[in-house]
Coordinates of C-alpha atoms in Angstrom, one line a residue:
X1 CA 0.0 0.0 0.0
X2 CA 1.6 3.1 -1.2
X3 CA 0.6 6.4 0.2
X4 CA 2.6 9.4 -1.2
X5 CA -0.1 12.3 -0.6
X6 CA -3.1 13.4 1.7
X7 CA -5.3 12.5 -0.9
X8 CA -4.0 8.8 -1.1
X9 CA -4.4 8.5 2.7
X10 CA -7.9 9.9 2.7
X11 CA -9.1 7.8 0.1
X12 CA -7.3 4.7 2.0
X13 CA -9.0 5.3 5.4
X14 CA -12.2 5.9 3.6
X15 CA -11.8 2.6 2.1
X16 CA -10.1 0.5 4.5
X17 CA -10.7 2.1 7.5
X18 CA -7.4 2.8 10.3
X19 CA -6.6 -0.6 11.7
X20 CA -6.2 -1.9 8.1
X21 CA -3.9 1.1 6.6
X22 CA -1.9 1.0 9.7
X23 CA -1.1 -2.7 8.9
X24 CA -0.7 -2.1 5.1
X25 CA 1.8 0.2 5.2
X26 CA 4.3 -1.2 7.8
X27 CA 7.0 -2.2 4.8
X28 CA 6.0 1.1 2.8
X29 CA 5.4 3.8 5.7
X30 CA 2.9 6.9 5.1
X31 CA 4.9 9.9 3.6
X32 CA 6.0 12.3 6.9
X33 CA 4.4 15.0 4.0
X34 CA 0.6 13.5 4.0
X35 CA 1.0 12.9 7.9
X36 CA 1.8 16.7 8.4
X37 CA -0.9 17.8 6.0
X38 CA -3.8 15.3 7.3
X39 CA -3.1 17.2 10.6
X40 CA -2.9 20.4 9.2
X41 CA -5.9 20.3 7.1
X42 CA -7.9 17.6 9.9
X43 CA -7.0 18.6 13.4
X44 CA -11.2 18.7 14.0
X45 CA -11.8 15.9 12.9
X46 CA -11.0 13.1 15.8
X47 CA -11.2 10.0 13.4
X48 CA -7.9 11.2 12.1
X49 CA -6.1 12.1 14.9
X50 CA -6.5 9.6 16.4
X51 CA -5.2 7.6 13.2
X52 CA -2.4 9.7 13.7
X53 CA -1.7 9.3 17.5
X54 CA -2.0 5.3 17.0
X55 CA 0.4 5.4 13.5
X56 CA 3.8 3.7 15.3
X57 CA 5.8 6.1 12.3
X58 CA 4.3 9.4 13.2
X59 CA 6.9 11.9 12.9
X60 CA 7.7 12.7 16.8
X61 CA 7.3 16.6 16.4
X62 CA 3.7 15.7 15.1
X63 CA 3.4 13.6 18.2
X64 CA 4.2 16.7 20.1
X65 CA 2.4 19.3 18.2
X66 CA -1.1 16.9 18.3
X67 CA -0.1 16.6 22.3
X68 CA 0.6 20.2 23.0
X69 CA -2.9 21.3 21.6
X70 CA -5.3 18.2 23.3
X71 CA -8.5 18.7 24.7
X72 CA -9.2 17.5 27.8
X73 CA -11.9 15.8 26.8
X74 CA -9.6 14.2 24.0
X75 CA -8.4 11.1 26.4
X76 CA -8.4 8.2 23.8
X77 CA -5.7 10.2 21.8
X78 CA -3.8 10.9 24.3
X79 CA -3.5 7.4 25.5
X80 CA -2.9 6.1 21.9
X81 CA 0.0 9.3 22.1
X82 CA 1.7 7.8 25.4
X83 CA 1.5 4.3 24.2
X84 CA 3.1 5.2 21.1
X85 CA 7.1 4.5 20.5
X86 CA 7.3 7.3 18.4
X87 CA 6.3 9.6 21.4
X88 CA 8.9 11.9 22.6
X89 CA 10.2 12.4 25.7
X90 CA 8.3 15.6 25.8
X91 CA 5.4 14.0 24.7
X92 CA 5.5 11.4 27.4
X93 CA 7.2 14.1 30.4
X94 CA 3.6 16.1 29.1
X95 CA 1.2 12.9 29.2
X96 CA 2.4 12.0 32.7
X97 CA 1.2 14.6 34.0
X98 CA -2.8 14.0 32.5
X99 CA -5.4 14.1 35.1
X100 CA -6.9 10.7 33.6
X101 CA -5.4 7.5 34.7
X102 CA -5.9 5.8 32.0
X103 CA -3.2 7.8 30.1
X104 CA -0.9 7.7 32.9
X105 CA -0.9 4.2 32.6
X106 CA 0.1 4.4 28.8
X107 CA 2.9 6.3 29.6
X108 CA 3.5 3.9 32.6
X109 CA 3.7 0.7 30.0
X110 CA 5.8 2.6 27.1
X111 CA 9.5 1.6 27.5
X112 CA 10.5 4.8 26.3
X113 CA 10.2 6.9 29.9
X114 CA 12.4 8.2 31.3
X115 CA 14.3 7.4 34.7
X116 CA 12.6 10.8 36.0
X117 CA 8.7 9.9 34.5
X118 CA 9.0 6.4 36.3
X119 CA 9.8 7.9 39.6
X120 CA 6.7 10.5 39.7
X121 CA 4.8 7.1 37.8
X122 CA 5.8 5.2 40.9
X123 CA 4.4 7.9 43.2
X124 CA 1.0 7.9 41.5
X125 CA -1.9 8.4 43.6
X126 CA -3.7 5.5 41.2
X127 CA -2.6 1.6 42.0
X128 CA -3.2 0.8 38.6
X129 CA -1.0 3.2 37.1
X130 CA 2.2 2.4 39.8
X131 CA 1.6 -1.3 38.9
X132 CA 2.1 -0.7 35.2
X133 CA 5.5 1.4 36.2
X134 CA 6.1 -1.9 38.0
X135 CA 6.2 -4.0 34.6
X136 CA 7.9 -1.6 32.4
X137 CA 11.5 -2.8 31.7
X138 CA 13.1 0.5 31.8
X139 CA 12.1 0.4 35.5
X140 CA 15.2 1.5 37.9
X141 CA 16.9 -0.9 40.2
X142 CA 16.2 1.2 43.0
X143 CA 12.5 2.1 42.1
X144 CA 12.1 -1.7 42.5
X145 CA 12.7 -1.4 46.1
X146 CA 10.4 1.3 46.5
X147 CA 7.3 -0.2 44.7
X148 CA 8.5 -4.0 46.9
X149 CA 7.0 -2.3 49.8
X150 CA 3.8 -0.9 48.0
X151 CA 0.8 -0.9 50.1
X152 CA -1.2 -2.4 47.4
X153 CA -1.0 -5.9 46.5
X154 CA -1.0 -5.3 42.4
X155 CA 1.5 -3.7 42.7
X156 CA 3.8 -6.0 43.8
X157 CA 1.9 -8.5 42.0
X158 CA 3.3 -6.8 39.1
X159 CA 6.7 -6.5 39.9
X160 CA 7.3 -10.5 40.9
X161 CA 6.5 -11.0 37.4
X162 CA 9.9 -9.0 36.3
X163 CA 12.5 -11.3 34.1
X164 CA 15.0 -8.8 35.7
X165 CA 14.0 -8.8 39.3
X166 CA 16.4 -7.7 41.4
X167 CA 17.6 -10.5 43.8
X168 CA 17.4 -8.7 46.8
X169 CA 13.8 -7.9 46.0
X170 CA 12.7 -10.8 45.3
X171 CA 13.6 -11.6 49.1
X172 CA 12.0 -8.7 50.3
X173 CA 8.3 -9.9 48.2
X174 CA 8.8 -13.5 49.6
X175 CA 7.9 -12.2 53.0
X176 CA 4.7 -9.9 51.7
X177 CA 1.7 -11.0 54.0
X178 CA -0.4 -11.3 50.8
X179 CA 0.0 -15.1 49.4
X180 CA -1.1 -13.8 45.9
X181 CA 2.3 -11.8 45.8
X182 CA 4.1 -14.8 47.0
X183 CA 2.3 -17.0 44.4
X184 CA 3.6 -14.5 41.6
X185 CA 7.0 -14.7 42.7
X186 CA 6.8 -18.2 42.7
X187 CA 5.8 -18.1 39.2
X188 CA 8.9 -15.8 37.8
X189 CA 10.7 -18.3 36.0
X190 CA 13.4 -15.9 35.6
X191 CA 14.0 -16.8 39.7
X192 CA 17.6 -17.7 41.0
X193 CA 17.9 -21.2 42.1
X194 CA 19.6 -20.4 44.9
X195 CA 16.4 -18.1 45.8
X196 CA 14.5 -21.3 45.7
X197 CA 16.7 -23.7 47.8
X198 CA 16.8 -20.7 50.4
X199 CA 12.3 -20.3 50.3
X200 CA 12.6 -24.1 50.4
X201 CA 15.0 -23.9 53.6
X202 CA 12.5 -21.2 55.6
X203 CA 10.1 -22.3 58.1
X204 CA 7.6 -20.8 55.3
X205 CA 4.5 -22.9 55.3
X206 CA 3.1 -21.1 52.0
X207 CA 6.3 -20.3 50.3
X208 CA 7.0 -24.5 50.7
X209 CA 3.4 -24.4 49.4
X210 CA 3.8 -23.1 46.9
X211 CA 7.0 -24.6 45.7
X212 CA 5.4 -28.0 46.0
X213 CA 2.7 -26.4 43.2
X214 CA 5.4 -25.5 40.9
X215 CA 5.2 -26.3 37.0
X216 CA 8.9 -26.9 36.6
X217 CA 11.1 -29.3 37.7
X218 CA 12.5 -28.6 41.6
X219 CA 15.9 -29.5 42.1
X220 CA 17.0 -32.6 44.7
X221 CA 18.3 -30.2 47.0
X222 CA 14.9 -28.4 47.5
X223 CA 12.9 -31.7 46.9
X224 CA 15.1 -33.2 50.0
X225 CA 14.1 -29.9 52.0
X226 CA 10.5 -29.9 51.5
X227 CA 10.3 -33.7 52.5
X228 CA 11.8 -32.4 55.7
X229 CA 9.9 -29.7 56.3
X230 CA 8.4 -28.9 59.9
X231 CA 5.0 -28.6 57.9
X232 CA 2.4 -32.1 57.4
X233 CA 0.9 -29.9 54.2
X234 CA 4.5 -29.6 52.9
X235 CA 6.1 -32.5 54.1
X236 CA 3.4 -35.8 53.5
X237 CA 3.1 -34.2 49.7
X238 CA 6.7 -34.2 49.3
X239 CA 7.4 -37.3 50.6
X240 CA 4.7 -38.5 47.9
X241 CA 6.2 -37.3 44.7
X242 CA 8.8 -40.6 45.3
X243 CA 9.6 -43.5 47.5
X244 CA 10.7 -43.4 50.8
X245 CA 14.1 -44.2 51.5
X246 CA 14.9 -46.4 54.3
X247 CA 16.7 -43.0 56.5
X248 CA 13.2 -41.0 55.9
X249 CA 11.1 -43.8 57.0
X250 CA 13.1 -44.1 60.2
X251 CA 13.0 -40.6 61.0
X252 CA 9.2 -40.5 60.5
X253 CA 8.8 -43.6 62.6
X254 CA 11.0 -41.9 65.3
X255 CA 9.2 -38.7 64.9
X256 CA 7.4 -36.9 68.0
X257 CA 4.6 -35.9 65.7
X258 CA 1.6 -38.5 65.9
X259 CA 0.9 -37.6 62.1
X260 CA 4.6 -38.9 60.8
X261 CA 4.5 -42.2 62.1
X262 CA 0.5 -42.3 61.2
X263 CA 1.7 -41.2 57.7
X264 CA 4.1 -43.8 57.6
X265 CA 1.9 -46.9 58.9
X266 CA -0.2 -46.1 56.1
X267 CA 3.0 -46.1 53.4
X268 CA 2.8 -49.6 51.3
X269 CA 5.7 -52.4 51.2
X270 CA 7.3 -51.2 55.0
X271 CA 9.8 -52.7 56.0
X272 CA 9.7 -55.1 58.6
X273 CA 12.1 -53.5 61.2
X274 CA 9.9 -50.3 60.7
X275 CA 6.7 -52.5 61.2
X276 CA 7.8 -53.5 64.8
X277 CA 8.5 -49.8 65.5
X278 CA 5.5 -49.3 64.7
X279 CA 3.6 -52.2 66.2
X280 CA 5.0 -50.9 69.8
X281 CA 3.5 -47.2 68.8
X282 CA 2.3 -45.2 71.5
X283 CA -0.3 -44.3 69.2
X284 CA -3.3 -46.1 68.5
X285 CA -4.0 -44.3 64.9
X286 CA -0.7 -45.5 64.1
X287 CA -1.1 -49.1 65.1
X288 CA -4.5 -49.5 63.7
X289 CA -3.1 -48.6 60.2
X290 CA -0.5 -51.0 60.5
X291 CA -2.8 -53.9 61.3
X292 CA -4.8 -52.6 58.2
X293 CA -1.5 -53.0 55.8
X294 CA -1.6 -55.4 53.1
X295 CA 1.6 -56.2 53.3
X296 CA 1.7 -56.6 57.0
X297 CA 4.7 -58.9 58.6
X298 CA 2.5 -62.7 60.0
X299 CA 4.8 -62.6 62.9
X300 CA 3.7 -58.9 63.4
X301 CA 0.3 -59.5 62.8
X302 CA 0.3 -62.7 65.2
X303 CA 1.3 -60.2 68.0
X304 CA -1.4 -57.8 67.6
X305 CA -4.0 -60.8 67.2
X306 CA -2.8 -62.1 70.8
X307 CA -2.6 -58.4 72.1
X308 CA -5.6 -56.3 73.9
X309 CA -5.0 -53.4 71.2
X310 CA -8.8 -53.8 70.5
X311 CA -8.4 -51.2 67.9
X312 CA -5.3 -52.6 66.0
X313 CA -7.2 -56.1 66.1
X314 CA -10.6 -54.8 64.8
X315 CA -8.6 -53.5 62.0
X316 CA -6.3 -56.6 61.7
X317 CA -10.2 -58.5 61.7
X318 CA -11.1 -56.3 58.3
X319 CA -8.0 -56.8 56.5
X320 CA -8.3 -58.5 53.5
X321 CA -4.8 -59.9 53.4
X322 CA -5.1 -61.6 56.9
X323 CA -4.0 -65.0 56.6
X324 CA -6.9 -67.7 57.2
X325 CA -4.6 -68.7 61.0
X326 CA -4.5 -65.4 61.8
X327 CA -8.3 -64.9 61.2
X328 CA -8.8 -68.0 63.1
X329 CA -7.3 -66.2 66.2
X330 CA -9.4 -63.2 65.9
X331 CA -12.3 -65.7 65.7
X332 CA -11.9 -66.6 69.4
X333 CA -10.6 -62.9 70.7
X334 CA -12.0 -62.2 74.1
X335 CA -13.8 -59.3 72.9
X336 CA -17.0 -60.0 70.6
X337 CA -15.8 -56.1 68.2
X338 CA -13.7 -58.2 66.9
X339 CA -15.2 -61.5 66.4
X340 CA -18.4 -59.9 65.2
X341 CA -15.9 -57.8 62.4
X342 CA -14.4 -61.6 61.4
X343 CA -18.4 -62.7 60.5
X344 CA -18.5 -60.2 58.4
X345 CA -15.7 -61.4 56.0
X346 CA -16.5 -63.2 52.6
X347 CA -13.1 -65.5 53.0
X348 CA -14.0 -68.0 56.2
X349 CA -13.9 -71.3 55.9
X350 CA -15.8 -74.2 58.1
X351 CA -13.2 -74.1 60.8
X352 CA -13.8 -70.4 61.3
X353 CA -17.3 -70.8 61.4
X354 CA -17.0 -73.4 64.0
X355 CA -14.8 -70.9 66.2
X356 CA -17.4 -67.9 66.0
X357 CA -20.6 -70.1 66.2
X358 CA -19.8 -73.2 68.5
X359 CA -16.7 -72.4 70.6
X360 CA -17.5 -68.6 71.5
X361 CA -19.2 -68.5 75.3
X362 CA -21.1 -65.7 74.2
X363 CA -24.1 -64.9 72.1
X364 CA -23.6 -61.9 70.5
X365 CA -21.4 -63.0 67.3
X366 CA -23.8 -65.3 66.8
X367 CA -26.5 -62.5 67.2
X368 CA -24.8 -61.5 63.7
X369 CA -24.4 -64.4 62.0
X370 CA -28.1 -65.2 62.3
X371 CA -28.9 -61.1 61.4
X372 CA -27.2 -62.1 57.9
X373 CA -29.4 -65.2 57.5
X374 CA -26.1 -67.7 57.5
X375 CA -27.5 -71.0 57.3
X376 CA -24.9 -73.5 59.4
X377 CA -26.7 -76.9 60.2
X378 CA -23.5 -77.9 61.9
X379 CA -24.5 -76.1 65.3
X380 CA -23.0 -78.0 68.5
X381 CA -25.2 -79.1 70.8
X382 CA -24.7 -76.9 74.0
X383 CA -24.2 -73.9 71.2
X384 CA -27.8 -74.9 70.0
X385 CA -29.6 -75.3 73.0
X386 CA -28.4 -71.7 74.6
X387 CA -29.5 -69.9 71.3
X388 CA -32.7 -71.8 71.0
X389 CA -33.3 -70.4 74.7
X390 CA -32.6 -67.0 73.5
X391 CA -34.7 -63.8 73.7
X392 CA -33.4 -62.7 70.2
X393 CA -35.6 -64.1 67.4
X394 CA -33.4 -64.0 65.0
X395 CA -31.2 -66.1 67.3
X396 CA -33.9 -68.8 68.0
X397 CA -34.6 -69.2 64.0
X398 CA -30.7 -69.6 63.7
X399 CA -31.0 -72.4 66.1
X400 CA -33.5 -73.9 64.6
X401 CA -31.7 -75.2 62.0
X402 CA -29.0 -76.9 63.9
X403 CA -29.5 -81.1 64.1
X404 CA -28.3 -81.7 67.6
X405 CA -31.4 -80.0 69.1
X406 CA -33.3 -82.1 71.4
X407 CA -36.8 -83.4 70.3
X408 CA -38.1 -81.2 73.4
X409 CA -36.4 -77.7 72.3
X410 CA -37.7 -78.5 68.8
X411 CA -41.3 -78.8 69.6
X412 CA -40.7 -75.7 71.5
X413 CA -39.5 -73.7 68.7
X414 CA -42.5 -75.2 66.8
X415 CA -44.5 -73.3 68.7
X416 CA -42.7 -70.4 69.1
X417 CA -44.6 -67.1 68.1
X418 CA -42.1 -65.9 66.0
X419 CA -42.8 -66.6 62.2
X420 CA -39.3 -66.1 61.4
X421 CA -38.8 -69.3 64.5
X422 CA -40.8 -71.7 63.0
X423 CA -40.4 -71.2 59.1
X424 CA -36.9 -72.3 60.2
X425 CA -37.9 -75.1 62.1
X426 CA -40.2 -76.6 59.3
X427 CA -36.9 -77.2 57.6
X428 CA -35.0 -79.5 60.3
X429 CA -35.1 -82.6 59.3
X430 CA -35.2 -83.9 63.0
X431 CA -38.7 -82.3 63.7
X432 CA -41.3 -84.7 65.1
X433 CA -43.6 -85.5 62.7
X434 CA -46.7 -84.9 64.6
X435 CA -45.3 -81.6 65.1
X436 CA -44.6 -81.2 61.1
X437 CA -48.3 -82.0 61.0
X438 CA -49.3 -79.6 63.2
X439 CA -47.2 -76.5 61.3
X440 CA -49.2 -77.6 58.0
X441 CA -51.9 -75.5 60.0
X442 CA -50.2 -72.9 60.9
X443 CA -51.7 -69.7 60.4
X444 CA -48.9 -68.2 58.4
X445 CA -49.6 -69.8 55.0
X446 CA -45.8 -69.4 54.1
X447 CA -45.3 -71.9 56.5
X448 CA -48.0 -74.3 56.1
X449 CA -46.9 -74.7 52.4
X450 CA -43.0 -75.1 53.6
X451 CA -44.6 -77.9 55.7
X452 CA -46.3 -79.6 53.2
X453 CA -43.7 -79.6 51.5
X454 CA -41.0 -80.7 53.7
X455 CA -43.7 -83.7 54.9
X456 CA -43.7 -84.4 51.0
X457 CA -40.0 -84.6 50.4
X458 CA -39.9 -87.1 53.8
X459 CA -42.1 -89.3 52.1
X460 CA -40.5 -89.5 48.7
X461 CA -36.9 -90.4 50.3
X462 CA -38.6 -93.0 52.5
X463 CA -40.4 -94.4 49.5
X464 CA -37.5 -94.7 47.7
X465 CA -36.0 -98.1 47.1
X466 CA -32.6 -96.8 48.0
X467 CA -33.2 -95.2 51.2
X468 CA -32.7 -96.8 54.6
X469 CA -35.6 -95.7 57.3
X470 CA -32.6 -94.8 59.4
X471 CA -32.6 -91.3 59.3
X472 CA -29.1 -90.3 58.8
X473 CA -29.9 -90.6 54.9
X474 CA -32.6 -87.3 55.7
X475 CA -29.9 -85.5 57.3
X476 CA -27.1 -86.0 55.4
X477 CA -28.9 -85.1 52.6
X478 CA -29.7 -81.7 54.2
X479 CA -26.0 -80.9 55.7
X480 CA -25.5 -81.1 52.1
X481 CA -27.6 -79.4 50.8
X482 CA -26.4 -75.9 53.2
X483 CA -23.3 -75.1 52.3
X484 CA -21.1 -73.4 54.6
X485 CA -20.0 -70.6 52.5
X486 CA -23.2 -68.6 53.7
X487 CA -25.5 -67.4 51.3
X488 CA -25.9 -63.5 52.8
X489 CA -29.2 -62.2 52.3
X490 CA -28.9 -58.9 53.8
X491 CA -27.0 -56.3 52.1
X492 CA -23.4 -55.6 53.0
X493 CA -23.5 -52.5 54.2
X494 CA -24.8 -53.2 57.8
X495 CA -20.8 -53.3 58.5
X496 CA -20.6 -49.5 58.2
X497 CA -22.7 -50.0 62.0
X498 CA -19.8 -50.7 63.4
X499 CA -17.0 -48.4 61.5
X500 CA -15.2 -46.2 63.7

């Protein structure tokens, strides 16, 4: 775009309007001839100055003449005039000065002023216009100093941000109260290393904070001192970002702070001569998450089953890599938390269930082995008789299935005026018939059909060819029939009742 006279330039901003000739003619510049006229023969018109004040090759005497005669009211142009390269030191000595801001801050951002303009810039009465003086490059060293102790935050917002921060400042902002100024210096990549290993090496909670959040790569020396810090919000998320060397575990499991050595019981793949520091923990947080580790040590794990750490061992009781000997322990710990935790476990086997059901003196695992509808035939006698005697429903119909119940307790439970009692009872195969008879009455129809039934299925295995009248045959056919693996009818969640 070639633009040798006024008339050229008029007919090109007619056309193409002032963003677009400004951007033609950055190869071919505007003739200093058709500037100087188009203010001469325009200066009303505020379309044109304005072109004239934004042009970045506008003579600088122009600059100053269209600056000398402003309006007051004429602010845009005399922003566009301090923003402009091309604006003498005149020009910008005059601008400073404008009672608007909003040119101040022009003047503040072009990296023409001068070392006087940024001083009387950095005393502004407006913040915005002392944090712009805070960016510009030509700012002086010791200006830096003066706007590092700024009353407003933006401003030293905007001076963290410097690529040529001084050192010393930067120290001085590292201690500002406000944590967006610290985050700001933070994020000067143009920071000193030795800046960071120092913030890393204060007892700084947000400076280390705010390290930890850094985008770039933190050196070992500054990693090492984070992981150490006297702060858990610093330290724990250090100690994170890799694994824990053997010397780091011991000093958190020698720590005096509860939360190291908590943090650490929780760590996977401990050693085992940090697992018995921590199995003789003073605190019981610690030891609880120990006895919930999956890779916990079975010598360790033996010691906590046989202790009275009833909190270690009601975790031990829910941890899923407990062998099946240790969970045999737990069955007969003297406190029923934890047995009543090991009935709720998916993984027991017949010998477990003998432990919690038969061998236990008292009733209340049983309580929740009958609350999951377990069906276990395999009930000892002096087991079955105390839970048939029970005031717990659920207890009695849990009972009722067992096969060493007397013939007396059985016509009992016949009887009993819990439906739950004797739909349960229909299904023993050691019921008296008469009594079998009787239930096919019942007024619960449920149960006069499971009667019918079960009389029905008597008489086809004692019809059978086969079959002895002995009646071993029934029951062995009906311990078969239950398996042992417990079908769980209630949903799983009744173990968050007893979550700490």
């Amino acid at each position: 775009m070639d633009i040798l006279s006024i008339n050229d330039l008029l007919d090109a901003l007619e056309e193409h309007g002032s963003e677009k000739v400004i951007k033609g003619t950055r190869k071919r510049p505007i003739s200093s001839f058709a500037l100087r006229s188009l203010y001469s023969d325009y200066s009303d018109n505020s379309k044109h100055v304005l072109f004239l004040a934004q042009y970045p090759l506008i003579p600088s005497e122009l600059a100053q003449t269209i600056a000398t005669e402003l309006k007051p009211k004429q602010i845009e142009i005399a922003a566009a005039l301090a923003a402009n390269p091309r604006s003498s030191q005149q020009t910008l000595n005059q601008l400073a000065a404008h009672k608007n801001a909003s040119v101040r801050v022009a003047v503040a951002r072009n990296p023409n002023v001068s070392p006087k303009e940024c001083q009387n810039l950095a005393e502004d009465e407006a913040a915005f216009v002392r944090a712009a003086i805070a960016e510009n490059p030509a700012l002086p060293t010791y200006l830096q100093f003066i706007l590092a102790g700024d009353a407003e935050p933006a401003v030293k917002i905007s001076l963290a941000d410097r690529e040529n921060l001084d050192t010393d400042v930067a120290h001085h902002l590292s201690r500002d109260p406000s944590i967006l100024v610290k985050t700001a210096l933070l994020q000067n990549s143009a920071l000193e290393p030795e800046l960071l290993q120092m913030w890393a090496d204060l007892d700084d909670e947000s400076l280390q904070s705010l390290l930890l959040r850094q985008t770039t790569p933190l050196s070992p020396t500054v990693q090492t001192s984070l992981r150490y810090s006297t702060h858990p919000s610093v330290r724990f998320p250090a100690l994170d970002r890799t694994a824990i060397s053997l010397p780091e575990m011991l000093w958190l499991a020698e720590s005096d702070y509860t939360d190291d050595r908590v943090y650490l019981a929780q760590q996977p793949d401990l050693p085992a001569a940090i697992q018995r520091i921590l199995a003789q923990d003073t605190s019981e947080k610690a030891r609880r998450y120990l006895a919930a580790s999956a890779n916990l040590q079975q010598d360790i794990a033996e010691r906590i089953a046989a202790s009275h750490d009833l909190q270690a061992c009601c975790a031990l009781a829910k941890n899923p890599s407990a062998s099946p000997e240790l969970i045999g322990e737990l069955c007969l710990h003297p406190n029923p938390q934890v047995a009543k935790l090991v009935a709720y476990r998916e993984d027991l086997n017949d010998t477990h269930w003998d432990r919690l059901i038969n061998q236990r003196q008292d009733d209340e695992v049983a309580e929740h082995i009958a609350f999951q509808a377990i069906d276990y035939p395999h009930i000892e006698e002096a087991a079955a008789e105390r839970f048939a005697a029970s005031a717990n429903p659920s207890l009695r119909a849990f009972a009722a299935n067992a096969l060493s119940l007397s013939t007396q307790t059985l016509v009992t439970l016949s009887q009993d005026p819990c439906e739950k009692v004797r739909e349960s009872v229909v299904n023993n195969d050691k019921l008296p018939e008469a009594q079998l008879k009787a239930l096919c009455y019942d007024p619960s129809q449920d149960i006069a059909n499971a009667a019918e039934k079960a009389i029905a299925r008597r008489n086809q295995i004692l019809n059978t060819p086969s079959s002895s009248t002995d009646a071993e045959p029934l029951q062995s056919a009906r311990a078969t029939s239950h398996s042992t693996s417990s079908h769980r009818n209630i949903l799983k969640n009744i173990l968050t009742f007893f979550k700490e």
